[in-house]
PDB file of C-alpha atoms in Angstrom:
ATOM      1  CA  ASP A   1       0.000   0.000   0.000  1.00 55.00           C
ATOM      2  CA  THR A   2       1.837   3.041  -1.264  1.00 78.00           C
ATOM      3  CA  GLY A   3      -0.928   5.512  -0.492  1.00 92.00           C
ATOM      4  CA  VAL A   4      -2.522   8.101  -2.729  1.00 95.00           C
ATOM      5  CA  SER A   5      -0.037  10.020  -4.849  1.00 96.00           C
ATOM      6  CA  GLN A   6      -0.488  13.295  -6.682  1.00 97.00           C
ATOM      7  CA  ASN A   7       1.612  15.027  -9.288  1.00 96.00           C
ATOM      8  CA  PRO A   8       2.857  17.647  -9.528  1.00 97.00           C
ATOM      9  CA  ARG A   9       3.058  18.755  -5.908  1.00 96.00           C
ATOM     10  CA  HIS A  10       3.322  22.395  -6.877  1.00 97.00           C
ATOM     11  CA  LYS A  11       2.311  24.227 -10.029  1.00 97.00           C
ATOM     12  CA  ILE A  12       2.766  27.889 -10.835  1.00 98.00           C
ATOM     13  CA  THR A  13       1.044  29.102 -13.960  1.00 98.00           C
ATOM     14  CA  LYS A  14       0.064  32.337 -15.588  1.00 97.00           C
ATOM     15  CA  ARG A  15      -3.538  33.369 -15.834  1.00 97.00           C
ATOM     16  CA  GLY A  16      -5.167  31.986 -18.934  1.00 97.00           C
ATOM     17  CA  GLN A  17      -2.993  28.897 -19.188  1.00 98.00           C
ATOM     18  CA  ASN A  18      -4.296  25.328 -18.925  1.00 98.00           C
ATOM     19  CA  VAL A  19      -3.067  22.986 -16.208  1.00 98.00           C
ATOM     20  CA  THR A  20      -3.529  19.268 -15.579  1.00 98.00           C
ATOM     21  CA  PHE A  21      -3.071  17.373 -12.336  1.00 97.00           C
ATOM     22  CA  ARG A  22      -2.776  13.649 -11.861  1.00 98.00           C
ATOM     23  CA  CYS A  23      -3.923  11.431  -9.003  1.00 98.00           C
ATOM     24  CA  ASP A  24      -3.002   7.781  -8.459  1.00 97.00           C
ATOM     25  CA  PRO A  25      -5.292   6.185  -5.860  1.00 95.00           C
ATOM     26  CA  ILE A  26      -4.565   3.246  -3.612  1.00 93.00           C
ATOM     27  CA  SER A  27      -4.568   0.309  -6.012  1.00 90.00           C
ATOM     28  CA  GLU A  28      -7.556  -1.633  -4.677  1.00 86.00           C
ATOM     29  CA  HIS A  29      -9.762   1.439  -4.218  1.00 91.00           C
ATOM     30  CA  ASN A  30     -12.441   1.879  -6.862  1.00 91.00           C
ATOM     31  CA  ARG A  31     -13.684   5.261  -5.607  1.00 93.00           C
ATOM     32  CA  LEU A  32     -11.798   8.476  -6.265  1.00 95.00           C
ATOM     33  CA  TYR A  33     -12.584  12.019  -5.176  1.00 96.00           C
ATOM     34  CA  TRP A  34     -11.300  15.504  -5.921  1.00 97.00           C
ATOM     35  CA  TYR A  35     -11.502  18.340  -3.395  1.00 97.00           C
ATOM     36  CA  ARG A  36     -10.299  21.924  -3.390  1.00 97.00           C
ATOM     37  CA  GLN A  37      -8.911  23.580  -0.277  1.00 95.00           C
ATOM     38  CA  THR A  38      -8.253  27.300   0.010  1.00 94.00           C
ATOM     39  CA  LEU A  39      -6.182  28.872   2.751  1.00 88.00           C
ATOM     40  CA  GLY A  40      -7.805  28.610   6.158  1.00 85.00           C
ATOM     41  CA  GLN A  41     -10.728  26.531   4.930  1.00 90.00           C
ATOM     42  CA  GLY A  42     -11.706  22.921   4.942  1.00 93.00           C
ATOM     43  CA  PRO A  43     -11.669  20.935   1.716  1.00 95.00           C
ATOM     44  CA  GLU A  44     -14.652  21.373  -0.586  1.00 95.00           C
ATOM     45  CA  PHE A  45     -15.943  18.535  -2.717  1.00 95.00           C
ATOM     46  CA  LEU A  46     -15.477  18.849  -6.474  1.00 96.00           C
ATOM     47  CA  THR A  47     -16.240  15.482  -8.048  1.00 95.00           C
ATOM     48  CA  TYR A  48     -16.340  11.746  -7.484  1.00 93.00           C
ATOM     49  CA  PHE A  49     -15.693   8.633  -9.579  1.00 94.00           C
ATOM     50  CA  GLN A  50     -16.662   5.047  -9.056  1.00 92.00           C
ATOM     51  CA  ASN A  51     -14.354   3.109 -11.342  1.00 92.00           C
ATOM     52  CA  GLU A  52     -14.363   5.094 -14.599  1.00 92.00           C
ATOM     53  CA  ALA A  53     -17.808   6.635 -14.122  1.00 92.00           C
ATOM     54  CA  GLN A  54     -18.048  10.208 -12.879  1.00 91.00           C
ATOM     55  CA  LEU A  55     -21.068  10.012 -10.609  1.00 90.00           C
ATOM     56  CA  GLU A  56     -21.279  13.455  -9.045  1.00 89.00           C
ATOM     57  CA  LYS A  57     -20.013  16.950  -9.748  1.00 90.00           C
ATOM     58  CA  SER A  58     -20.189  19.963  -7.483  1.00 90.00           C
ATOM     59  CA  ARG A  59     -21.472  23.337  -8.617  1.00 87.00           C
ATOM     60  CA  LEU A  60     -17.927  24.488  -7.855  1.00 82.00           C
ATOM     61  CA  LEU A  61     -16.779  22.569 -10.916  1.00 84.00           C
ATOM     62  CA  SER A  62     -17.293  25.192 -13.588  1.00 87.00           C
ATOM     63  CA  ASP A  63     -17.123  24.543 -17.324  1.00 91.00           C
ATOM     64  CA  ARG A  64     -13.405  25.262 -17.210  1.00 95.00           C
ATOM     65  CA  PHE A  65     -12.839  22.202 -15.039  1.00 95.00           C
ATOM     66  CA  SER A  66     -12.873  18.652 -16.333  1.00 95.00           C
ATOM     67  CA  ALA A  67     -11.950  15.406 -14.637  1.00 96.00           C
ATOM     68  CA  GLU A  68     -11.416  11.974 -16.098  1.00 95.00           C
ATOM     69  CA  ARG A  69     -10.623   8.506 -14.901  1.00 95.00           C
ATOM     70  CA  PRO A  70     -10.306   6.639 -18.189  1.00 90.00           C
ATOM     71  CA  LYS A  71      -9.523   3.105 -17.037  1.00 85.00           C
ATOM     72  CA  GLY A  72     -10.764   3.299 -13.499  1.00 83.00           C
ATOM     73  CA  SER A  73      -7.260   3.706 -12.162  1.00 90.00           C
ATOM     74  CA  PHE A  74      -5.537   7.116 -12.133  1.00 96.00           C
ATOM     75  CA  SER A  75      -7.470  10.343 -12.612  1.00 97.00           C
ATOM     76  CA  THR A  76      -6.680  13.717 -14.116  1.00 97.00           C
ATOM     77  CA  LEU A  77      -8.133  17.113 -13.290  1.00 97.00           C
ATOM     78  CA  GLU A  78      -7.741  19.788 -15.942  1.00 97.00           C
ATOM     79  CA  ILE A  79      -8.384  23.468 -15.496  1.00 97.00           C
ATOM     80  CA  GLN A  80      -8.643  25.512 -18.675  1.00 97.00           C
ATOM     81  CA  ARG A  81      -8.029  29.260 -18.906  1.00 97.00           C
ATOM     82  CA  THR A  82      -6.915  29.472 -15.296  1.00 97.00           C
ATOM     83  CA  GLU A  83      -7.968  32.433 -13.170  1.00 96.00           C
ATOM     84  CA  GLN A  84      -6.385  33.808 -10.007  1.00 95.00           C
ATOM     85  CA  GLY A  85      -9.342  32.505  -8.052  1.00 94.00           C
ATOM     86  CA  ASP A  86      -8.316  28.973  -9.009  1.00 96.00           C
ATOM     87  CA  SER A  87      -5.267  29.251  -6.739  1.00 97.00           C
ATOM     88  CA  ALA A  88      -5.750  26.555  -4.100  1.00 96.00           C
ATOM     89  CA  MET A  89      -4.649  23.137  -2.942  1.00 96.00           C
ATOM     90  CA  TYR A  90      -6.270  20.381  -5.003  1.00 97.00           C
ATOM     91  CA  LEU A  91      -6.671  17.207  -3.004  1.00 97.00           C
ATOM     92  CA  CYS A  92      -7.366  13.725  -4.263  1.00 97.00           C
ATOM     93  CA  ALA A  93      -8.722  10.933  -2.096  1.00 96.00           C
ATOM     94  CA  SER A  94      -9.699   7.322  -2.628  1.00 95.00           C
ATOM     95  CA  SER A  95     -11.769   4.749  -0.805  1.00 92.00           C
ATOM     96  CA  PRO A  96     -12.776   1.122  -1.217  1.00 88.00           C
ATOM     97  CA  GLU A  97     -16.308   0.229  -2.260  1.00 79.00           C
ATOM     98  CA  THR A  98     -17.010  -1.475   1.042  1.00 75.00           C
ATOM     99  CA  GLY A  99     -16.223  -0.310   4.524  1.00 70.00           C
ATOM    100  CA  TYR A 100     -16.975   2.823   6.472  1.00 70.00           C
ATOM    101  CA  HIS A 101     -16.633   5.485   3.779  1.00 73.00           C
ATOM    102  CA  GLU A 102     -13.166   6.348   4.986  1.00 86.00           C
ATOM    103  CA  GLN A 103     -11.336   8.406   2.436  1.00 92.00           C
ATOM    104  CA  TYR A 104      -7.558   8.360   2.184  1.00 93.00           C
ATOM    105  CA  PHE A 105      -6.019  11.586   1.004  1.00 95.00           C
ATOM    106  CA  GLY A 106      -3.016  12.352  -1.125  1.00 96.00           C
ATOM    107  CA  PRO A 107      -0.547  15.154  -0.407  1.00 94.00           C
ATOM    108  CA  GLY A 108      -2.278  17.553  -2.785  1.00 96.00           C
ATOM    109  CA  THR A 109      -1.225  19.768  -5.671  1.00 97.00           C
ATOM    110  CA  ARG A 110      -0.777  23.413  -4.774  1.00 96.00           C
ATOM    111  CA  LEU A 111      -1.746  25.637  -7.696  1.00 98.00           C
ATOM    112  CA  THR A 112      -0.664  29.254  -7.857  1.00 97.00           C
ATOM    113  CA  VAL A 113      -2.056  31.367 -10.678  1.00 97.00           C
ATOM    114  CA  THR A 114      -0.122  34.602 -11.250  1.00 96.00           C
TER     115      THR A 114
ATOM    116  CA  ALA B   1     -27.860  20.746   2.775  1.00 71.00           C
ATOM    117  CA  GLN B   2     -25.511  19.380   5.361  1.00 81.00           C
ATOM    118  CA  THR B   3     -23.284  21.763   7.253  1.00 91.00           C
ATOM    119  CA  VAL B   4     -20.436  21.243   9.700  1.00 96.00           C
ATOM    120  CA  THR B   5     -19.433  23.932  12.183  1.00 96.00           C
ATOM    121  CA  GLN B   6     -16.210  24.141  14.134  1.00 97.00           C
ATOM    122  CA  SER B   7     -16.421  27.154  16.427  1.00 95.00           C
ATOM    123  CA  GLN B   8     -12.834  27.128  17.698  1.00 96.00           C
ATOM    124  CA  PRO B   9     -10.480  28.478  15.014  1.00 95.00           C
ATOM    125  CA  GLU B  10      -7.410  28.041  17.212  1.00 97.00           C
ATOM    126  CA  MET B  11      -6.510  26.267  20.432  1.00 97.00           C
ATOM    127  CA  SER B  12      -3.313  25.643  22.322  1.00 97.00           C
ATOM    128  CA  VAL B  13      -2.511  23.402  25.271  1.00 97.00           C
ATOM    129  CA  GLN B  14       0.524  22.299  27.180  1.00 97.00           C
ATOM    130  CA  GLU B  15       2.095  18.994  26.336  1.00 97.00           C
ATOM    131  CA  ALA B  16       0.557  16.065  28.274  1.00 97.00           C
ATOM    132  CA  GLU B  17      -2.685  17.929  28.919  1.00 97.00           C
ATOM    133  CA  THR B  18      -6.114  16.938  27.610  1.00 97.00           C
ATOM    134  CA  VAL B  19      -7.883  19.036  24.995  1.00 97.00           C
ATOM    135  CA  THR B  20     -11.364  18.870  23.486  1.00 98.00           C
ATOM    136  CA  LEU B  21     -12.227  20.144  20.022  1.00 98.00           C
ATOM    137  CA  SER B  22     -15.853  20.944  19.258  1.00 98.00           C
ATOM    138  CA  CYS B  23     -17.913  20.154  16.185  1.00 98.00           C
ATOM    139  CA  THR B  24     -21.600  20.476  15.422  1.00 97.00           C
ATOM    140  CA  TYR B  25     -23.385  19.440  12.267  1.00 96.00           C
ATOM    141  CA  ASP B  26     -26.755  19.757  10.679  1.00 94.00           C
ATOM    142  CA  THR B  27     -28.540  17.058   8.730  1.00 90.00           C
ATOM    143  CA  SER B  28     -32.035  15.688   8.270  1.00 88.00           C
ATOM    144  CA  GLU B  29     -30.704  12.199   7.644  1.00 87.00           C
ATOM    145  CA  ASN B  30     -30.629   9.427  10.215  1.00 88.00           C
ATOM    146  CA  ASN B  31     -27.798   7.285   8.869  1.00 89.00           C
ATOM    147  CA  TYR B  32     -24.452   8.958   8.457  1.00 91.00           C
ATOM    148  CA  TYR B  33     -20.787   8.867   9.356  1.00 92.00           C
ATOM    149  CA  LEU B  34     -18.676  11.405  11.185  1.00 95.00           C
ATOM    150  CA  PHE B  35     -14.911  11.754  11.029  1.00 96.00           C
ATOM    151  CA  TRP B  36     -12.062  13.725  12.485  1.00 97.00           C
ATOM    152  CA  TYR B  37      -9.143  14.307  10.138  1.00 97.00           C
ATOM    153  CA  LYS B  38      -5.743  15.713  11.079  1.00 97.00           C
ATOM    154  CA  GLN B  39      -3.675  17.845   8.694  1.00 94.00           C
ATOM    155  CA  PRO B  40      -0.160  18.493  10.051  1.00 92.00           C
ATOM    156  CA  PRO B  41       1.700  21.520   8.688  1.00 87.00           C
ATOM    157  CA  SER B  42       2.635  20.913   5.040  1.00 81.00           C
ATOM    158  CA  ARG B  43       1.618  17.281   5.267  1.00 84.00           C
ATOM    159  CA  GLN B  44      -1.312  15.289   4.010  1.00 89.00           C
ATOM    160  CA  MET B  45      -4.599  14.786   5.747  1.00 93.00           C
ATOM    161  CA  ILE B  46      -4.967  11.610   7.750  1.00 94.00           C
ATOM    162  CA  LEU B  47      -7.969  10.030   9.416  1.00 94.00           C
ATOM    163  CA  VAL B  48      -7.941  10.202  13.202  1.00 96.00           C
ATOM    164  CA  ILE B  49     -11.233   8.597  14.158  1.00 96.00           C
ATOM    165  CA  ARG B  50     -14.668   7.787  12.766  1.00 94.00           C
ATOM    166  CA  GLN B  51     -18.129   7.314  14.248  1.00 94.00           C
ATOM    167  CA  GLU B  52     -21.141   5.604  12.742  1.00 91.00           C
ATOM    168  CA  ALA B  53     -24.361   7.411  13.672  1.00 91.00           C
ATOM    169  CA  TYR B  54     -26.223   4.181  14.391  1.00 90.00           C
ATOM    170  CA  LYS B  55     -23.719   3.252  17.102  1.00 89.00           C
ATOM    171  CA  GLN B  56     -24.397   4.693  20.530  1.00 86.00           C
ATOM    172  CA  GLN B  57     -20.964   3.796  21.843  1.00 91.00           C
ATOM    173  CA  ASN B  58     -18.400   6.536  21.426  1.00 94.00           C
ATOM    174  CA  ALA B  59     -15.421   5.643  19.260  1.00 93.00           C
ATOM    175  CA  THR B  60     -11.926   5.552  20.724  1.00 94.00           C
ATOM    176  CA  GLU B  61      -8.497   5.191  19.117  1.00 93.00           C
ATOM    177  CA  ASN B  62      -5.692   5.142  21.643  1.00 95.00           C
ATOM    178  CA  ARG B  63      -5.401   8.727  22.996  1.00 97.00           C
ATOM    179  CA  PHE B  64      -8.253   9.967  20.801  1.00 97.00           C
ATOM    180  CA  SER B  65     -11.913   9.621  21.721  1.00 97.00           C
ATOM    181  CA  VAL B  66     -15.140  11.262  20.691  1.00 97.00           C
ATOM    182  CA  ASN B  67     -18.237  12.427  22.502  1.00 97.00           C
ATOM    183  CA  PHE B  68     -21.072  11.792  20.043  1.00 96.00           C
ATOM    184  CA  GLN B  69     -24.397  13.352  20.999  1.00 95.00           C
ATOM    185  CA  LYS B  70     -26.785  12.488  18.177  1.00 94.00           C
ATOM    186  CA  ALA B  71     -29.779  14.421  19.444  1.00 93.00           C
ATOM    187  CA  ALA B  72     -27.677  17.542  19.897  1.00 95.00           C
ATOM    188  CA  LYS B  73     -25.834  16.894  16.602  1.00 95.00           C
ATOM    189  CA  SER B  74     -22.541  17.294  18.378  1.00 96.00           C
ATOM    190  CA  PHE B  75     -19.311  15.405  17.744  1.00 97.00           C
ATOM    191  CA  SER B  76     -16.351  16.530  19.848  1.00 97.00           C
ATOM    192  CA  LEU B  77     -12.839  15.107  19.808  1.00 98.00           C
ATOM    193  CA  LYS B  78     -10.859  14.589  22.996  1.00 98.00           C
ATOM    194  CA  ILE B  79      -7.109  14.206  22.842  1.00 98.00           C
ATOM    195  CA  SER B  80      -5.578  12.843  26.027  1.00 97.00           C
ATOM    196  CA  ASP B  81      -1.923  13.131  27.040  1.00 97.00           C
ATOM    197  CA  SER B  82      -1.307  15.511  24.154  1.00 97.00           C
ATOM    198  CA  GLN B  83       2.003  15.240  22.322  1.00 97.00           C
ATOM    199  CA  LEU B  84       3.989  17.673  20.197  1.00 96.00           C
ATOM    200  CA  GLY B  85       3.138  15.589  17.141  1.00 95.00           C
ATOM    201  CA  ASP B  86      -0.533  16.388  17.679  1.00 97.00           C
ATOM    202  CA  THR B  87       0.095  19.933  16.458  1.00 97.00           C
ATOM    203  CA  ALA B  88      -2.032  20.227  13.321  1.00 97.00           C
ATOM    204  CA  MET B  89      -5.249  21.459  11.777  1.00 96.00           C
ATOM    205  CA  TYR B  90      -8.142  19.254  12.800  1.00 98.00           C
ATOM    206  CA  PHE B  91     -11.162  18.965  10.549  1.00 97.00           C
ATOM    207  CA  CYS B  92     -14.514  17.507  11.450  1.00 97.00           C
ATOM    208  CA  ALA B  93     -16.250  15.884   8.474  1.00 96.00           C
ATOM    209  CA  PHE B  94     -19.610  14.316   7.711  1.00 92.00           C
ATOM    210  CA  THR B  95     -21.073  12.055   5.056  1.00 91.00           C
ATOM    211  CA  ASN B  96     -24.506  10.573   4.625  1.00 86.00           C
ATOM    212  CA  PHE B  97     -24.834   6.862   4.231  1.00 81.00           C
ATOM    213  CA  GLY B  98     -25.142   6.306   0.487  1.00 76.00           C
ATOM    214  CA  ASN B  99     -23.639   9.690  -0.350  1.00 75.00           C
ATOM    215  CA  GLU B 100     -19.967   9.691  -1.095  1.00 77.00           C
ATOM    216  CA  LYS B 101     -18.822  13.247  -0.606  1.00 89.00           C
ATOM    217  CA  LEU B 102     -17.392  14.518   2.648  1.00 93.00           C
ATOM    218  CA  THR B 103     -18.536  17.856   4.030  1.00 94.00           C
ATOM    219  CA  PHE B 104     -15.831  19.473   6.141  1.00 96.00           C
ATOM    220  CA  GLY B 105     -15.840  22.135   8.801  1.00 96.00           C
ATOM    221  CA  THR B 106     -13.462  25.073   8.664  1.00 95.00           C
ATOM    222  CA  GLY B 107     -10.991  23.433  11.008  1.00 96.00           C
ATOM    223  CA  THR B 108      -9.363  24.067  14.368  1.00 97.00           C
ATOM    224  CA  ARG B 109      -5.660  24.847  14.484  1.00 97.00           C
ATOM    225  CA  LEU B 110      -4.268  23.016  17.513  1.00 97.00           C
ATOM    226  CA  THR B 111      -0.846  23.852  18.909  1.00 97.00           C
ATOM    227  CA  ILE B 112       0.783  21.713  21.567  1.00 97.00           C
ATOM    228  CA  ILE B 113       3.181  23.771  23.665  1.00 97.00           C
ATOM    229  CA  PRO B 114       6.291  22.050  25.040  1.00 95.00           C
TER     230      PRO B 114
END
């Protein structure tokens, strides 16, 4: 069990550029989640996958955001035409299908939009 | 909509003392799970303890225990014999049974003083 990994750990981009983040969940977990955390706040839910199916999306996930999990393994989160308000920590978590809904978090990708 | 409230933005205690962090939540559901997560400085979020709403017995994990008051919708975390490594942000989180997303509070920054 190597835990949830996320890449890159830090990303600095200029406003208007596109960025893509990757999340590798714990191998036997079929559920994968994306959250966004701004300074001094708790994480806010963005979207959730069960295997390759995206089952729920938050209103926070504007049209500029897209997430995929093509083979039910790793996931990518893309932000197009980044804005300064997109600056945040993007957290990925995974959980098994059975159990107590415990989610295991990765270290996050910190995005800074200049 | 479910909400989670943590009314203590910051707390500090001396090493070896006991500290209690407060959390209240609001839901119309009867079956749900509650969690406390710990986020050390610049490190990833880890699960501290969970509580299933249908269980009357309060959960305990070594030095960590909860006081779950379902009628009052209160879920406090007690840390006994506090250690320097307990210094972190602590988030209370909630999820309905059958709903996958976690709803987090705004967190309590806990500092253990040597």
